[in-house]
Coordinates of C-alpha atoms and ligand atoms in Angstrom, one line a residue:
M1 CA -36.4 -9.9 147.8
N2 CA -32.8 -10.2 147.3
Q3 CA -31.0 -13.5 148.0
P4 CA -28.8 -12.8 151.3
S5 CA -31.9 -11.4 153.0
Q6 CA -33.8 -14.4 151.9
Y7 CA -31.2 -16.6 153.5
I8 CA -31.0 -14.5 156.6
S9 CA -34.9 -14.6 157.1
A10 CA -35.1 -18.4 156.4
F11 CA -32.2 -19.0 158.8
S12 CA -33.4 -16.8 161.5
R13 CA -36.9 -18.5 161.3
F14 CA -35.1 -21.9 161.7
I15 CA -33.1 -20.4 164.8
V16 CA -36.4 -19.1 166.3
L17 CA -38.1 -22.7 165.9
A18 CA -35.1 -24.3 167.1
C19 CA -35.0 -22.1 170.3
I20 CA -38.7 -22.7 170.9
A21 CA -38.1 -26.6 170.5
V22 CA -35.2 -26.4 172.9
F23 CA -37.3 -24.5 175.4
I24 CA -40.3 -26.9 175.2
G25 CA -37.9 -29.9 175.5
W26 CA -36.2 -28.4 178.4
L27 CA -39.7 -27.8 180.1
F28 CA -40.6 -31.5 179.7
D29 CA -37.1 -32.8 179.9
Q30 CA -37.4 -34.3 176.2
I31 CA -35.2 -32.0 174.1
L32 CA -34.1 -34.7 171.7
L33 CA -37.8 -35.9 171.1
V34 CA -39.1 -32.3 170.5
F35 CA -36.1 -31.6 168.2
V36 CA -36.9 -34.8 166.1
I37 CA -40.5 -33.7 165.9
L38 CA -39.4 -30.3 164.7
L39 CA -37.2 -31.9 162.0
A40 CA -40.0 -34.3 160.9
G41 CA -42.4 -31.3 160.6
L42 CA -40.0 -29.4 158.5
F43 CA -39.4 -32.4 156.4
A44 CA -43.1 -32.7 155.9
W45 CA -43.4 -29.1 154.9
Y46 CA -40.7 -29.2 152.4
S47 CA -42.0 -32.5 150.8
Y48 CA -45.6 -30.9 150.5
N49 CA -44.2 -27.9 148.7
L50 CA -42.0 -30.1 146.5
I51 CA -45.1 -32.0 145.5
R52 CA -47.0 -28.8 144.8
L53 CA -44.0 -27.4 142.7
N54 CA -44.0 -30.8 140.8
D55 CA -47.7 -30.8 140.1
W56 CA -47.5 -27.1 139.0
L57 CA -44.6 -27.6 136.7
W58 CA -46.3 -30.5 134.9
S59 CA -49.8 -29.1 135.0
K60 CA -50.9 -27.7 131.6
K61 CA -53.8 -25.6 132.9
N62 CA -52.1 -23.7 135.9
L63 CA -50.1 -20.8 134.5
Y64 CA -49.6 -19.2 138.0
P65 CA -47.6 -20.8 140.8
P66 CA -49.2 -22.0 144.0
S67 CA -49.1 -19.6 146.9
S68 CA -46.7 -20.4 149.7
N69 CA -44.8 -18.5 152.2
G70 CA -41.1 -18.3 153.2
I71 CA -38.3 -19.6 151.0
W72 CA -40.9 -21.7 148.9
S73 CA -42.8 -18.4 147.9
E74 CA -39.3 -17.2 146.5
V75 CA -38.8 -20.4 144.7
F76 CA -42.3 -20.3 143.2
D77 CA -41.9 -16.8 142.2
G78 CA -38.4 -17.2 140.7
I79 CA -39.4 -20.2 138.6
Y80 CA -42.6 -18.3 137.4
R81 CA -40.4 -15.3 136.5
L82 CA -38.0 -17.6 134.6
Q83 CA -40.9 -19.2 132.7
K84 CA -42.3 -15.8 131.8
K85 CA -38.9 -14.7 130.4
N86 CA -38.6 -18.0 128.4
R87 CA -42.0 -17.5 127.0
S88 CA -41.3 -13.9 125.8
R89 CA -38.0 -14.9 124.3
R90 CA -39.7 -18.0 122.5
K91 CA -42.3 -15.4 121.2
E92 CA -39.4 -13.1 119.9
L93 CA -37.6 -16.1 118.3
G94 CA -40.9 -17.2 116.7
Q95 CA -41.2 -13.8 115.2
V96 CA -37.7 -13.7 114.0
L97 CA -38.4 -17.1 112.4
K98 CA -41.6 -15.8 110.9
R99 CA -39.7 -12.7 109.6
F100 CA -37.0 -14.9 107.9
R101 CA -39.7 -17.1 106.3
D102 CA -41.6 -14.3 105.0
G103 CA -38.4 -12.8 103.7
A104 CA -37.5 -16.1 102.0
E105 CA -41.0 -16.3 100.6
A106 CA -40.6 -12.8 99.2
L107 CA -37.2 -13.7 97.4
P108 CA -37.5 -13.5 93.7
D109 CA -35.6 -16.9 93.6
A110 CA -36.5 -20.5 94.7
A111 CA -34.9 -21.3 97.9
V112 CA -34.3 -24.7 99.6
V113 CA -32.5 -25.3 102.8
V114 CA -30.9 -28.8 103.0
Q115 CA -28.7 -30.5 105.5
S116 CA -25.1 -31.3 104.4
N117 CA -26.2 -34.8 103.6
G118 CA -28.9 -33.2 101.1
Q119 CA -32.0 -33.8 103.3
I120 CA -34.5 -31.1 102.7
L121 CA -35.3 -29.0 105.8
W122 CA -37.3 -26.2 104.3
C123 CA -38.3 -24.7 100.9
N124 CA -40.2 -21.5 99.8
K125 CA -43.2 -21.4 97.6
L126 CA -41.2 -20.6 94.6
A127 CA -39.2 -23.7 95.0
R128 CA -42.3 -25.8 94.6
H129 CA -43.0 -24.1 91.3
V130 CA -39.4 -24.1 89.9
F131 CA -38.0 -27.4 91.3
G132 CA -41.4 -29.2 91.5
L133 CA -40.9 -29.8 95.3
R134 CA -43.8 -30.7 97.5
W135 CA -43.9 -29.0 100.9
P136 CA -44.1 -30.4 103.7
E137 CA -44.2 -33.7 102.0
D138 CA -40.7 -33.7 100.9
T139 CA -39.3 -32.6 104.1
G140 CA -36.4 -35.0 105.0
L141 CA -36.1 -36.5 101.6
L142 CA -32.7 -36.2 99.6
I143 CA -32.6 -33.3 97.3
T144 CA -30.4 -35.4 95.1
N145 CA -33.1 -38.0 94.7
L146 CA -35.4 -35.4 93.5
L147 CA -33.2 -33.2 91.3
R148 CA -31.2 -35.7 89.5
H149 CA -29.6 -33.7 86.6
P150 CA -25.8 -34.5 86.4
N151 CA -24.9 -30.8 86.5
F152 CA -26.8 -30.4 89.8
I153 CA -25.4 -33.6 91.3
E154 CA -21.9 -32.6 90.3
Q155 CA -22.3 -29.2 91.9
F156 CA -23.8 -30.5 95.0
H157 CA -20.9 -32.9 95.6
Q158 CA -18.4 -30.2 94.9
Q159 CA -19.9 -27.8 97.2
K160 CA -20.0 -30.7 99.9
Q161 CA -16.1 -31.2 99.5
H162 CA -15.5 -27.4 99.5
P163 CA -18.1 -26.0 101.6
D164 CA -16.2 -22.8 102.0
M165 CA -15.9 -22.0 98.4
A166 CA -18.7 -20.1 96.6
E167 CA -19.3 -22.3 93.5
E168 CA -20.2 -20.9 90.0
P169 CA -23.9 -21.1 89.2
V170 CA -24.8 -24.0 87.1
L171 CA -27.5 -24.4 84.5
M172 CA -29.9 -27.3 84.2
P173 CA -33.3 -27.9 82.4
S174 CA -36.3 -27.4 84.7
P175 CA -37.6 -30.7 86.1
I176 CA -41.1 -29.3 85.4
D177 CA -40.8 -28.0 81.9
R178 CA -37.9 -29.2 79.7
E179 CA -38.0 -26.2 77.5
S180 CA -37.1 -24.0 80.4
T181 CA -33.6 -23.4 81.9
I182 CA -32.9 -22.8 85.7
E183 CA -29.7 -21.4 87.0
I184 CA -28.7 -22.9 90.4
R185 CA -26.5 -21.4 93.1
M186 CA -25.5 -23.2 96.2
V187 CA -24.6 -21.1 99.3
P188 CA -23.0 -22.4 102.6
Y189 CA -25.6 -21.9 105.3
A190 CA -25.6 -22.1 109.2
L191 CA -24.3 -25.3 110.8
G192 CA -23.3 -27.1 107.6
Q193 CA -26.5 -26.6 106.0
L194 CA -26.8 -25.4 102.2
L195 CA -29.1 -22.9 100.9
I196 CA -30.0 -23.8 97.2
L197 CA -31.2 -20.9 95.1
G198 CA -32.8 -21.4 91.6
R199 CA -34.2 -19.0 89.1
D200 CA -35.7 -19.4 85.8
V201 CA -33.3 -17.9 83.2
T202 CA -35.1 -19.2 80.0
Q203 CA -35.9 -15.7 78.8
M204 CA -32.3 -14.5 79.5
Q205 CA -30.8 -17.5 77.7
R206 CA -33.1 -16.8 74.8
L207 CA -32.1 -13.1 74.5
N208 CA -28.5 -14.0 74.8
Q209 CA -28.9 -16.6 71.9
M210 CA -30.8 -13.9 69.9
R211 CA -28.1 -11.4 70.5
K212 CA -25.5 -13.9 69.4
D213 CA -27.4 -14.9 66.3
F214 CA -28.1 -11.4 65.5
I215 CA -24.3 -10.3 65.5
A216 CA -23.4 -13.4 63.5
N217 CA -26.1 -12.6 61.1
V218 CA -25.3 -9.0 60.6
S219 CA -21.6 -9.9 60.2
H220 CA -22.4 -12.5 57.7
E221 CA -24.7 -10.2 55.7
L222 CA -22.1 -7.5 55.4
R223 CA -19.2 -9.9 54.7
T224 CA -20.5 -11.0 51.5
P225 CA -20.5 -7.7 49.7
L226 CA -17.5 -6.5 51.4
T227 CA -15.8 -9.6 50.0
V228 CA -17.0 -8.8 46.4
L229 CA -15.9 -5.2 46.7
Q230 CA -12.5 -6.3 48.1
G231 CA -12.1 -8.8 45.2
Y232 CA -12.6 -6.0 42.6
L233 CA -10.4 -3.6 44.5
E234 CA -7.6 -6.2 44.6
M235 CA -7.9 -6.8 40.8
M236 CA -7.8 -3.0 40.2
Q237 CA -4.5 -2.8 42.2
D238 CA -3.0 -5.8 40.4
P239 CA 0.1 -4.5 38.4
E240 CA -0.9 -6.9 35.6
M241 CA -4.0 -4.8 35.0
G242 CA -1.7 -1.9 34.1
G243 CA -3.9 0.6 35.9
A244 CA -6.9 -0.3 33.6
L245 CA -10.2 0.9 34.7
P246 CA -12.7 -1.7 35.7
S247 CA -15.3 -2.9 33.2
T248 CA -18.8 -1.4 33.3
R249 CA -20.1 -4.8 34.6
A250 CA -17.5 -4.8 37.5
V251 CA -18.6 -1.2 38.4
G252 CA -22.2 -2.2 38.2
M253 CA -21.5 -5.2 40.5
M254 CA -19.7 -2.9 43.0
S255 CA -22.6 -0.5 42.9
D256 CA -25.0 -3.3 43.6
Q257 CA -23.1 -4.6 46.6
C258 CA -22.8 -1.1 48.0
D259 CA -26.7 -0.6 47.6
R260 CA -27.1 -4.0 49.3
M261 CA -25.0 -2.9 52.4
F262 CA -26.7 0.6 52.3
N263 CA -30.0 -1.1 52.3
L264 CA -29.1 -3.5 55.1
V265 CA -27.7 -0.6 57.4
N266 CA -30.9 1.4 56.8
Q267 CA -33.1 -1.5 57.7
L268 CA -31.1 -2.1 60.8
L269 CA -31.6 1.6 61.8
V270 CA -35.3 1.5 61.1
L271 CA -35.5 -1.6 63.2
S272 CA -33.6 -0.1 66.1
R273 CA -35.5 3.2 66.0
I274 CA -38.8 1.3 66.0
E275 CA -37.6 -0.8 68.9
A276 CA -36.6 2.4 70.8
N277 CA -39.8 4.4 69.9
R278 CA -42.0 4.9 72.9
D279 CA -44.3 7.6 71.2
N280 CA -48.0 7.3 72.2
V281 CA -49.8 6.1 68.9
Y282 CA -53.0 7.8 70.0
E283 CA -51.5 11.3 69.7
H284 CA -51.3 11.2 66.0
I285 CA -53.6 10.4 63.3
V286 CA -52.3 8.9 60.0
D287 CA -54.0 9.5 56.7
V288 CA -53.7 6.0 55.3
P289 CA -55.6 6.6 52.1
A290 CA -53.0 9.4 51.3
M291 CA -50.2 7.2 52.3
L292 CA -51.5 4.4 50.0
M293 CA -51.9 6.7 47.1
L294 CA -48.1 7.4 47.2
L295 CA -47.4 3.8 47.8
E296 CA -49.4 2.8 44.6
K297 CA -47.2 5.3 42.6
E298 CA -44.1 3.7 44.0
A299 CA -45.5 0.3 43.3
E300 CA -46.1 1.3 39.6
Q301 CA -42.3 2.3 39.2
L302 CA -41.2 -1.0 40.8
N303 CA -43.6 -2.9 38.7
L304 CA -42.2 -1.4 35.4
D305 CA -40.2 -4.6 34.6
R306 CA -42.4 -7.1 36.5
Q307 CA -45.7 -6.7 34.6
H308 CA -47.9 -7.5 37.5
T309 CA -51.6 -6.5 37.5
I310 CA -51.8 -4.4 40.9
T311 CA -55.0 -3.2 42.2
F312 CA -55.5 -1.0 45.3
N313 CA -59.0 -1.0 46.9
V314 CA -58.8 1.8 49.6
D315 CA -61.6 3.2 51.9
Q316 CA -60.9 6.9 51.6
N317 CA -62.4 7.7 55.0
L318 CA -60.5 5.1 57.1
L319 CA -57.8 6.8 59.0
I320 CA -56.0 5.4 62.2
H321 CA -54.2 6.6 65.1
G322 CA -50.5 5.7 64.8
L323 CA -47.0 6.6 63.9
E324 CA -46.8 7.7 60.3
D325 CA -43.1 6.6 59.5
E326 CA -43.6 3.2 61.2
L327 CA -46.8 2.5 59.4
R328 CA -45.5 3.6 56.1
S329 CA -42.5 1.1 56.6
A330 CA -44.9 -1.6 57.4
F331 CA -47.4 -1.0 54.4
T332 CA -44.5 -0.5 51.9
N333 CA -42.7 -3.8 53.0
L334 CA -45.6 -5.9 52.4
V335 CA -46.3 -4.4 48.9
K336 CA -42.8 -4.5 47.9
N337 CA -42.4 -8.1 49.0
A338 CA -45.6 -9.2 46.9
I339 CA -44.0 -7.4 43.9
R340 CA -40.6 -8.9 44.3
Y341 CA -41.5 -12.5 45.2
T342 CA -44.4 -12.9 42.8
P343 CA -43.3 -14.3 39.3
N344 CA -43.6 -11.8 36.6
G345 CA -47.0 -11.0 35.3
G346 CA -48.7 -11.9 38.5
E347 CA -51.8 -10.4 40.3
I348 CA -51.5 -8.4 43.5
H349 CA -54.5 -7.1 45.2
V350 CA -54.0 -4.4 48.0
C351 CA -57.0 -3.6 50.2
W352 CA -57.5 -1.2 53.1
C353 CA -61.1 -1.4 54.4
K354 CA -63.2 -1.6 57.5
Q355 CA -64.1 -5.3 58.5
D356 CA -66.0 -6.3 61.5
N357 CA -65.4 -3.1 63.2
Q358 CA -61.6 -3.2 62.5
A359 CA -59.3 -1.6 59.9
K360 CA -57.9 -4.3 57.9
F361 CA -54.9 -4.0 55.4
S362 CA -54.0 -6.9 53.2
V363 CA -51.8 -7.7 50.3
K364 CA -52.7 -10.8 48.3
D365 CA -50.7 -12.3 45.4
N366 CA -50.9 -15.2 43.2
G367 CA -47.3 -16.1 43.5
D368 CA -45.5 -19.4 44.4
G369 CA -46.7 -19.4 47.8
I370 CA -44.7 -20.3 50.9
E371 CA -44.2 -23.8 52.5
V372 CA -46.1 -24.1 55.7
Q373 CA -43.0 -24.9 57.8
H374 CA -41.6 -21.3 57.1
L375 CA -44.7 -19.4 58.0
S376 CA -44.0 -19.0 61.7
R377 CA -40.4 -18.1 61.1
L378 CA -40.9 -15.4 58.5
T379 CA -40.9 -12.6 60.9
E380 CA -37.5 -13.6 62.5
R381 CA -34.6 -11.4 61.8
F382 CA -32.8 -12.5 58.5
Y383 CA -35.1 -15.4 58.0
R384 CA -35.7 -16.0 54.2
V385 CA -37.2 -18.9 52.5
D386 CA -35.0 -18.6 49.6
K387 CA -31.8 -16.8 50.5
A388 CA -30.3 -16.5 47.1
R389 CA -33.5 -15.2 45.8
S390 CA -34.0 -12.7 48.5
R391 CA -30.5 -11.3 48.1
S392 CA -30.7 -11.1 44.3
T393 CA -34.0 -8.9 44.8
G394 CA -32.1 -6.8 47.3
G395 CA -33.8 -8.2 50.3
S396 CA -32.2 -7.9 53.7
G397 CA -34.3 -10.4 55.6
L398 CA -35.4 -7.8 57.9
G399 CA -38.6 -6.5 56.2
L400 CA -41.1 -8.7 58.0
S401 CA -39.5 -8.3 61.3
I402 CA -39.8 -4.6 61.0
V403 CA -43.6 -5.2 60.0
K404 CA -44.0 -7.3 63.3
H405 CA -42.4 -4.5 65.5
V406 CA -44.5 -1.8 64.0
L407 CA -47.7 -3.8 64.3
A408 CA -46.8 -4.5 68.0
H409 CA -46.7 -0.7 68.6
H410 CA -50.2 -0.6 67.2
K411 CA -51.8 -3.4 69.0
S412 CA -51.9 -5.6 65.9
Q413 CA -50.1 -8.6 64.5
L414 CA -49.2 -10.0 61.1
E415 CA -51.3 -12.8 59.7
I416 CA -49.8 -14.8 56.9
E417 CA -51.8 -17.3 54.8
S418 CA -50.1 -18.9 52.0
E419 CA -50.5 -22.0 49.7
V420 CA -47.7 -23.3 47.6
G421 CA -48.6 -22.8 43.9
L422 CA -51.6 -20.6 44.7
G423 CA -50.1 -17.4 46.5
S424 CA -49.8 -15.7 49.6
C425 CA -52.0 -13.2 51.7
F426 CA -50.2 -11.0 54.2
S427 CA -52.7 -8.9 56.4
F428 CA -53.2 -7.2 59.8
E429 CA -56.1 -5.7 61.5
F430 CA -56.1 -2.4 63.8
P431 CA -58.7 -2.5 66.7
L432 CA -61.7 -0.1 66.8
D433 CA -60.0 2.2 69.3
L434 CA -57.3 3.0 66.9
I435 CA -59.6 3.9 64.1
A436 CA -59.8 7.7 63.5
H437 CA -62.1 9.7 61.4
R438 CA -61.6 12.3 58.8
R439 CA -62.8 15.7 59.9
K440 CA -65.7 16.8 57.6
R441 CA -64.9 20.2 56.0
K442 CA -67.2 23.0 56.8
A443 CA -69.5 24.1 54.1
Ligands
LIG1 P1 -36.5 -9.9 52.6 O1 -35.8 -8.7 52.8 O2 -35.6 -11.0 52.3 O3 -37.6 -9.8 51.6 P2 -38.6 -10.2 54.5 O4 -38.5 -10.3 56.0 O5 -39.3 -9.0 53.8 O6 -37.0 -10.3 54.0 O7 -39.2 -11.5 54.0 C1 -38.7 -12.7 54.6 C2 -38.9 -13.8 53.5 O8 -40.3 -14.0 53.4 C3 -38.4 -13.4 52.2 O9 -37.1 -13.8 52.0 C4 -39.3 -14.4 51.3 O10 -38.6 -15.6 51.1 C5 -40.5 -14.7 52.1 N1 -41.7 -13.7 51.6 C6 -42.0 -12.4 52.0 N2 -43.1 -12.1 51.2 C7 -43.3 -13.1 50.3 C8 -44.4 -13.0 49.3 N3 -45.3 -12.2 49.1 N4 -44.4 -14.1 48.6 C9 -43.5 -15.1 48.8 N5 -42.5 -15.1 49.7 C10 -42.5 -14.1 50.4

């Protein structure tokens, strides 16, 4: 019913009742008394409905309003309709909140919502892992009491002072793992609140550091031979030399430095090719015994002035799935290293055989051996135990790094055993599924 008609109906009912009361009062000559009785009745009826309304509003069981008539029926229905509207709005809001929380949980970052004074209001699951927060136990605690790193505190206060400015992200060590680094961003949020986002950037930092080290190392490696060449060229340009040709020794030195640069650039190219290679190792079969036969000949050449005793023990039927160029590079590096780093007249034993259902390659020498603190770092780019010795033997410091990458492509890894004074053994094993078989020729 619309409102004017409600009022007209209620009013007309009152007029009718009043007319009846006036008539009865006129009949008994007691108009005032009858009128008072009518008003008392009306008051009782309104009080009764008010009490029912109050009972209904406070009752937890009764969802539906009590039935009544007249204006009270409209009041009950109106309140019921409002309640229904509120309920559905609350449901909608609940769903929006749930969607927000689901979205925040799905964020790849740790997220914490705090009040402007730092009191924690809410955090997602990742925040519990990244910041070590406990939820809901830490609700209401000050974030600055839980994350106490000076970088964080400073950023928090700066954000408080300039809430409209988006601050630069800051880095701080993880409160859970000191080795990890977390990048923190603070974003102004609704009603003076702050959204704190954190992500683990340890890997990114490491890669960045590796990139910087790599550039520094390559520059350093190229700089030394270039300085030598530049020195000789300047000498040749010197008017005091009178245009004399450089000595044979000087030409020899220049040629060595050029070889060194050439070798370095070649190794860098090999490394980048291996890193970029996505070929499927299972699509090719490598005849390792044939490859080792060629390598044996190469080793004999290298060994001419070293006088080592080199033995090759090769299982002629052991082939593997893999990438030939990469594997050649790995096998050659280990054999050449053994020849280069073993003092003259040493013993080197190369073995390619099946062991425990795996194909194993090993190069054992009886050289000086390597101190234990170097072992885990040998496969790092440009890492050398004895820099001067490596350079003098033409080493670039990239050989074992190349081996490591090749082996990673072939589901394997480099094992290094070494004892100072006794020698070293570099080996790796390929799993059974990489082992291929030589096809038997038809009779
Ligand atoms: P390089 O080009 O300098 O040989 P590698 O990555 O091949 O670089 O080797 C890294 C370092 O490991 C070498 O500089 C050397 O000090 C050490 N090394 C490698 N193989 C041997 C070995 N068989 N015996 C002793 N030291 C070795």
